[in-house]
Amino acid sequence: MASITIEELRSFHSIDRELYSRLVLNLHRDPFQSMQIIALWICLEQVGYPNIILKMLFLTDDAVNSIADEGVHILNCITSEIPPPISTNINVTPLTLDLMNNQEISLQFLYENRLTALSGIMKIVNEVCFKAFEDILWLALGNAAAVPYPTTVIVPEFGESSSFTRSGLNPPTPKNDIDVPQGERTLFITFSRGYPITEREIRNFFVRSYGDCVEAIYMQDITPNEQPMYAHLVLRSASTIAVILHGKERAQFLINGKNLRVRHHGSE
């Protein structure tokens, strides 16, 4: 079966693209956080909630902005160290609840299942949003110097420290697992011959996708005319590996049109 092209992906997600464009170009919201908000809504739809993205296209920018703020609140709740009070399950997201046809979103349930929820959100961000929204993302980043983003960035990280929010465009720095051997925090990355990937591309991709999770990258030693075929990626926290691999032994990513295959350093 032929793989889907970028144009086909953009066409399939045309409604999502339209809303993303409003969030980042009209409302000047942070483009990376906006991807996570849309991914959250897609995840909720996948588990049976109504599709609110289409409904939002017919709302005013002020209403869209307020609903996006509620999305940020939901993300904050499921990434917080402190579970949400049971009494806040409904009242804190009234606009979202209305679009959901009053189908309750249990923040307590999302918090209790936050690893699964955040893994699903980041999977959609990586496999859908970055690809389908890339052109809009670059437009938004081009405007970043002229229009500061008024929102915060929410970047999932796991481990002993679960502080996921930070003002501005810089994701939070994960707390290092100083008691975990480096080998247990390392991913082995392989590349395709003829499609060289630089250390900078690798670092930018993982930091952009998972926050400031990279401790070090060790590229294959090569002669000047050779292409590196593998690298070792050392993470600050061993628990980030489960997020990147989505619980599987291996994962594959596309960076600037080039394939990158990832597995745990200790696996065969």
mmCIF file of N, CA and C in Angstrom, residues 32-111:
data_model
loop_
_atom_site.group_PDB
_atom_site.id
_atom_site.type_symbol
_atom_site.label_atom_id
_atom_site.label_comp_id
_atom_site.label_asym_id
_atom_site.label_seq_id
_atom_site.Cartn_x
_atom_site.Cartn_y
_atom_site.Cartn_z
ATOM 1 N N PHE A 32 3.470 25.612 18.774
ATOM 2 C CA PHE A 32 3.702 24.260 19.266
ATOM 3 C C PHE A 32 2.623 23.865 20.275
ATOM 4 N N GLN A 33 2.279 24.787 21.141
ATOM 5 C CA GLN A 33 1.200 24.510 22.088
ATOM 6 C C GLN A 33 -0.119 24.293 21.355
ATOM 7 N N SER A 34 -0.342 25.053 20.291
ATOM 8 C CA SER A 34 -1.589 24.923 19.528
ATOM 9 C C SER A 34 -1.693 23.550 18.881
ATOM 10 N N MET A 35 -0.559 22.992 18.454
ATOM 11 C CA MET A 35 -0.574 21.621 17.935
ATOM 12 C C MET A 35 -1.038 20.652 19.006
ATOM 13 N N GLN A 36 -0.554 20.847 20.226
ATOM 14 C CA GLN A 36 -0.918 19.948 21.320
ATOM 15 C C GLN A 36 -2.395 20.076 21.675
ATOM 16 N N ILE A 37 -2.917 21.294 21.596
ATOM 17 C CA ILE A 37 -4.340 21.495 21.879
ATOM 18 C C ILE A 37 -5.194 20.765 20.848
ATOM 19 N N ILE A 38 -4.856 20.936 19.562
ATOM 20 C CA ILE A 38 -5.614 20.257 18.510
ATOM 21 C C ILE A 38 -5.460 18.747 18.630
ATOM 22 N N ALA A 39 -4.254 18.283 18.963
ATOM 23 C CA ALA A 39 -4.038 16.846 19.151
ATOM 24 C C ALA A 39 -4.896 16.318 20.299
ATOM 25 N N LEU A 40 -5.040 17.112 21.355
ATOM 26 C CA LEU A 40 -5.915 16.730 22.473
ATOM 27 C C LEU A 40 -7.338 16.533 21.987
ATOM 28 N N TRP A 41 -7.846 17.465 21.196
ATOM 29 C CA TRP A 41 -9.223 17.359 20.708
ATOM 30 C C TRP A 41 -9.392 16.175 19.769
ATOM 31 N N ILE A 42 -8.371 15.901 18.963
ATOM 32 C CA ILE A 42 -8.435 14.732 18.079
ATOM 33 C C ILE A 42 -8.455 13.452 18.908
ATOM 34 N N CYS A 43 -7.625 13.409 19.968
ATOM 35 C CA CYS A 43 -7.602 12.235 20.855
ATOM 36 C C CYS A 43 -8.970 12.007 21.492
ATOM 37 N N LEU A 44 -9.592 13.071 21.959
ATOM 38 C CA LEU A 44 -10.908 12.940 22.583
ATOM 39 C C LEU A 44 -11.934 12.426 21.579
ATOM 40 N N GLU A 45 -11.835 12.902 20.342
ATOM 41 C CA GLU A 45 -12.753 12.414 19.309
ATOM 42 C C GLU A 45 -12.536 10.924 19.052
ATOM 43 N N GLN A 46 -11.275 10.494 19.077
ATOM 44 C CA GLN A 46 -10.962 9.092 18.814
ATOM 45 C C GLN A 46 -11.533 8.155 19.873
ATOM 46 N N VAL A 47 -11.760 8.666 21.081
ATOM 47 C CA VAL A 47 -12.308 7.813 22.145
ATOM 48 C C VAL A 47 -13.802 8.041 22.349
ATOM 49 N N GLY A 48 -14.435 8.743 21.395
ATOM 50 C CA GLY A 48 -15.887 8.812 21.420
ATOM 51 C C GLY A 48 -16.521 10.157 21.685
ATOM 52 N N TYR A 49 -15.711 11.175 21.937
ATOM 53 C CA TYR A 49 -16.285 12.500 22.150
ATOM 54 C C TYR A 49 -16.638 13.143 20.808
ATOM 55 N N PRO A 50 -17.585 14.096 20.802
ATOM 56 C CA PRO A 50 -17.952 14.773 19.553
ATOM 57 C C PRO A 50 -16.774 15.547 18.961
ATOM 58 N N ASN A 51 -16.807 15.727 17.661
ATOM 59 C CA ASN A 51 -15.796 16.520 16.964
ATOM 60 C C ASN A 51 -16.096 17.995 17.193
ATOM 61 N N ILE A 52 -15.251 18.665 17.965
ATOM 62 C CA ILE A 52 -15.507 20.082 18.237
ATOM 63 C C ILE A 52 -14.743 20.991 17.283
ATOM 64 N N ILE A 53 -13.767 20.444 16.571
ATOM 65 C CA ILE A 53 -12.943 21.276 15.691
ATOM 66 C C ILE A 53 -13.786 21.892 14.581
ATOM 67 N N LEU A 54 -14.644 21.088 13.968
ATOM 68 C CA LEU A 54 -15.512 21.610 12.913
ATOM 69 C C LEU A 54 -16.443 22.686 13.464
ATOM 70 N N LYS A 55 -16.992 22.461 14.650
ATOM 71 C CA LYS A 55 -17.897 23.440 15.257
ATOM 72 C C LYS A 55 -17.185 24.763 15.525
ATOM 73 N N MET A 56 -15.907 24.688 15.884
ATOM 74 C CA MET A 56 -15.168 25.891 16.239
ATOM 75 C C MET A 56 -14.935 26.803 15.046
ATOM 76 N N LEU A 57 -14.957 26.250 13.843
ATOM 77 C CA LEU A 57 -14.735 27.067 12.651
ATOM 78 C C LEU A 57 -15.811 28.126 12.480
ATOM 79 N N PHE A 58 -16.978 27.894 13.058
ATOM 80 C CA PHE A 58 -18.098 28.817 12.897
ATOM 81 C C PHE A 58 -18.222 29.795 14.066
ATOM 82 N N LEU A 59 -17.251 29.744 14.991
ATOM 83 C CA LEU A 59 -17.277 30.625 16.151
ATOM 84 C C LEU A 59 -16.400 31.853 15.921
ATOM 85 N N THR A 60 -16.592 32.869 16.738
ATOM 86 C CA THR A 60 -15.760 34.067 16.662
ATOM 87 C C THR A 60 -14.353 33.753 17.160
ATOM 88 N N ASP A 61 -13.403 34.617 16.808
ATOM 89 C CA ASP A 61 -12.036 34.420 17.277
ATOM 90 C C ASP A 61 -11.963 34.463 18.802
ATOM 91 N N ASP A 62 -12.747 35.328 19.416
ATOM 92 C CA ASP A 62 -12.747 35.404 20.884
ATOM 93 C C ASP A 62 -13.202 34.087 21.502
ATOM 94 N N ALA A 63 -14.238 33.483 20.917
ATOM 95 C CA ALA A 63 -14.731 32.206 21.432
ATOM 96 C C ALA A 63 -13.701 31.106 21.214
ATOM 97 N N VAL A 64 -13.091 31.092 20.027
ATOM 98 C CA VAL A 64 -12.062 30.090 19.730
ATOM 99 C C VAL A 64 -10.899 30.231 20.706
ATOM 100 N N ASN A 65 -10.510 31.454 20.988
ATOM 101 C CA ASN A 65 -9.404 31.695 21.907
ATOM 102 C C ASN A 65 -9.739 31.201 23.312
ATOM 103 N N SER A 66 -10.957 31.428 23.742
ATOM 104 C CA SER A 66 -11.375 30.983 25.080
ATOM 105 C C SER A 66 -11.410 29.461 25.175
ATOM 106 N N ILE A 67 -11.876 28.804 24.116
ATOM 107 C CA ILE A 67 -11.919 27.337 24.118
ATOM 108 C C ILE A 67 -10.506 26.771 24.088
ATOM 109 N N ALA A 68 -9.610 27.436 23.358
ATOM 110 C CA ALA A 68 -8.211 27.002 23.352
ATOM 111 C C ALA A 68 -7.608 27.133 24.745
ATOM 112 N N ASP A 69 -7.967 28.197 25.461
ATOM 113 C CA ASP A 69 -7.502 28.349 26.846
ATOM 114 C C ASP A 69 -7.993 27.191 27.715
ATOM 115 N N GLU A 70 -9.218 26.744 27.466
ATOM 116 C CA GLU A 70 -9.731 25.590 28.211
ATOM 117 C C GLU A 70 -8.941 24.334 27.856
ATOM 118 N N GLY A 71 -8.529 24.231 26.591
ATOM 119 C CA GLY A 71 -7.682 23.108 26.201
ATOM 120 C C GLY A 71 -6.357 23.127 26.937
ATOM 121 N N VAL A 72 -5.787 24.320 27.107
ATOM 122 C CA VAL A 72 -4.552 24.463 27.882
ATOM 123 C C VAL A 72 -4.784 24.022 29.323
ATOM 124 N N HIS A 73 -5.921 24.385 29.878
ATOM 125 C CA HIS A 73 -6.235 23.986 31.260
ATOM 126 C C HIS A 73 -6.306 22.460 31.383
ATOM 127 N N ILE A 74 -6.911 21.812 30.408
ATOM 128 C CA ILE A 74 -6.991 20.346 30.435
ATOM 129 C C ILE A 74 -5.592 19.747 30.376
ATOM 130 N N LEU A 75 -4.747 20.268 29.482
ATOM 131 C CA LEU A 75 -3.379 19.766 29.373
ATOM 132 C C LEU A 75 -2.613 20.004 30.664
ATOM 133 N N ASN A 76 -2.801 21.169 31.270
ATOM 134 C CA ASN A 76 -2.139 21.448 32.545
ATOM 135 C C ASN A 76 -2.570 20.470 33.632
ATOM 136 N N CYS A 77 -3.848 20.135 33.648
ATOM 137 C CA CYS A 77 -4.361 19.217 34.675
ATOM 138 C C CYS A 77 -3.749 17.828 34.547
ATOM 139 N N ILE A 78 -3.624 17.338 33.321
ATOM 140 C CA ILE A 78 -3.139 15.968 33.151
ATOM 141 C C ILE A 78 -1.624 15.884 33.208
ATOM 142 N N THR A 79 -0.944 17.039 33.268
ATOM 143 C CA THR A 79 0.514 17.015 33.389
ATOM 144 C C THR A 79 0.990 17.552 34.732
ATOM 145 N N SER A 80 0.057 17.841 35.609
ATOM 146 C CA SER A 80 0.415 18.392 36.912
ATOM 147 C C SER A 80 0.796 17.286 37.890
ATOM 148 N N GLU A 81 1.611 17.652 38.876
ATOM 149 C CA GLU A 81 1.932 16.707 39.942
ATOM 150 C C GLU A 81 0.748 16.519 40.883
ATOM 151 N N ILE A 82 -0.138 17.491 40.912
ATOM 152 C CA ILE A 82 -1.272 17.477 41.841
ATOM 153 C C ILE A 82 -2.543 17.113 41.086
ATOM 154 N N PRO A 83 -3.256 16.081 41.513
ATOM 155 C CA PRO A 83 -4.503 15.712 40.822
ATOM 156 C C PRO A 83 -5.536 16.814 40.936
ATOM 157 N N PRO A 84 -6.370 16.977 39.907
ATOM 158 C CA PRO A 84 -7.386 18.033 39.949
ATOM 159 C C PRO A 84 -8.462 17.711 40.973
ATOM 160 N N PRO A 85 -8.994 18.723 41.644
ATOM 161 C CA PRO A 85 -10.126 18.486 42.556
ATOM 162 C C PRO A 85 -11.313 17.916 41.789
ATOM 163 N N ILE A 86 -11.995 16.981 42.395
ATOM 164 C CA ILE A 86 -13.137 16.351 41.725
ATOM 165 C C ILE A 86 -14.181 17.389 41.339
ATOM 166 N N SER A 87 -14.314 18.428 42.138
ATOM 167 C CA SER A 87 -15.342 19.442 41.880
ATOM 168 C C SER A 87 -15.072 20.261 40.635
ATOM 169 N N THR A 88 -13.824 20.179 40.081
ATOM 170 C CA THR A 88 -13.492 20.985 38.906
ATOM 171 C C THR A 88 -13.670 20.226 37.606
ATOM 172 N N ASN A 89 -14.165 19.013 37.664
ATOM 173 C CA ASN A 89 -14.245 18.192 36.457
ATOM 174 C C ASN A 89 -15.092 18.815 35.352
ATOM 175 N N ILE A 90 -16.114 19.586 35.726
ATOM 176 C CA ILE A 90 -17.025 20.116 34.709
ATOM 177 C C ILE A 90 -16.888 21.629 34.557
ATOM 178 N N ASN A 91 -16.903 22.364 35.670
ATOM 179 C CA ASN A 91 -17.072 23.811 35.610
ATOM 180 C C ASN A 91 -15.914 24.563 34.972
ATOM 181 N N VAL A 92 -14.718 23.994 34.968
ATOM 182 C CA VAL A 92 -13.565 24.738 34.471
ATOM 183 C C VAL A 92 -13.510 24.790 32.951
ATOM 184 N N THR A 93 -14.306 23.982 32.265
ATOM 185 C CA THR A 93 -14.288 23.987 30.797
ATOM 186 C C THR A 93 -15.713 24.104 30.254
ATOM 187 N N PRO A 94 -16.432 25.164 30.614
ATOM 188 C CA PRO A 94 -17.844 25.251 30.219
ATOM 189 C C PRO A 94 -18.063 25.350 28.718
ATOM 190 N N LEU A 95 -17.196 26.080 28.008
ATOM 191 C CA LEU A 95 -17.380 26.226 26.565
ATOM 192 C C LEU A 95 -17.121 24.910 25.845
ATOM 193 N N THR A 96 -16.067 24.216 26.281
ATOM 194 C CA THR A 96 -15.762 22.908 25.694
ATOM 195 C C THR A 96 -16.888 21.927 25.973
ATOM 196 N N LEU A 97 -17.391 21.958 27.196
ATOM 197 C CA LEU A 97 -18.490 21.063 27.576
ATOM 198 C C LEU A 97 -19.713 21.300 26.696
ATOM 199 N N ASP A 98 -19.981 22.556 26.387
ATOM 200 C CA ASP A 98 -21.126 22.881 25.540
ATOM 201 C C ASP A 98 -20.934 22.318 24.130
ATOM 202 N N LEU A 99 -19.718 22.456 23.592
ATOM 203 C CA LEU A 99 -19.441 21.915 22.256
ATOM 204 C C LEU A 99 -19.467 20.392 22.251
ATOM 205 N N MET A 100 -19.176 19.794 23.410
ATOM 206 C CA MET A 100 -19.193 18.341 23.541
ATOM 207 C C MET A 100 -20.607 17.813 23.819
ATOM 208 N N ASN A 101 -21.607 18.659 23.594
ATOM 209 C CA ASN A 101 -23.006 18.273 23.855
ATOM 210 C C ASN A 101 -23.196 17.837 25.303
ATOM 211 N N ASN A 102 -22.500 18.555 26.198
ATOM 212 C CA ASN A 102 -22.565 18.291 27.641
ATOM 213 C C ASN A 102 -22.069 16.902 28.027
ATOM 214 N N GLN A 103 -21.238 16.314 27.172
ATOM 215 C CA GLN A 103 -20.606 15.036 27.506
ATOM 216 C C GLN A 103 -19.384 15.341 28.371
ATOM 217 N N GLU A 104 -19.440 14.946 29.610
ATOM 218 C CA GLU A 104 -18.438 15.337 30.602
ATOM 219 C C GLU A 104 -17.036 14.859 30.237
ATOM 220 N N ILE A 105 -16.064 15.752 30.407
ATOM 221 C CA ILE A 105 -14.653 15.395 30.301
ATOM 222 C C ILE A 105 -14.122 15.281 31.722
ATOM 223 N N SER A 106 -13.792 14.087 32.148
ATOM 224 C CA SER A 106 -13.323 13.872 33.513
ATOM 225 C C SER A 106 -11.829 14.162 33.601
ATOM 226 N N LEU A 107 -11.494 15.294 34.211
ATOM 227 C CA LEU A 107 -10.087 15.625 34.394
ATOM 228 C C LEU A 107 -9.410 14.624 35.327
ATOM 229 N N GLN A 108 -10.160 14.106 36.279
ATOM 230 C CA GLN A 108 -9.614 13.113 37.202
ATOM 231 C C GLN A 108 -9.214 11.855 36.444
ATOM 232 N N PHE A 109 -10.076 11.415 35.514
ATOM 233 C CA PHE A 109 -9.771 10.220 34.724
ATOM 234 C C PHE A 109 -8.564 10.474 33.827
ATOM 235 N N LEU A 110 -8.516 11.640 33.193
ATOM 236 C CA LEU A 110 -7.378 11.962 32.333
ATOM 237 C C LEU A 110 -6.088 12.017 33.142
ATOM 238 N N TYR A 111 -6.168 12.563 34.361
ATOM 239 C CA TYR A 111 -4.982 12.632 35.208
ATOM 240 C C TYR A 111 -4.503 11.233 35.586
#
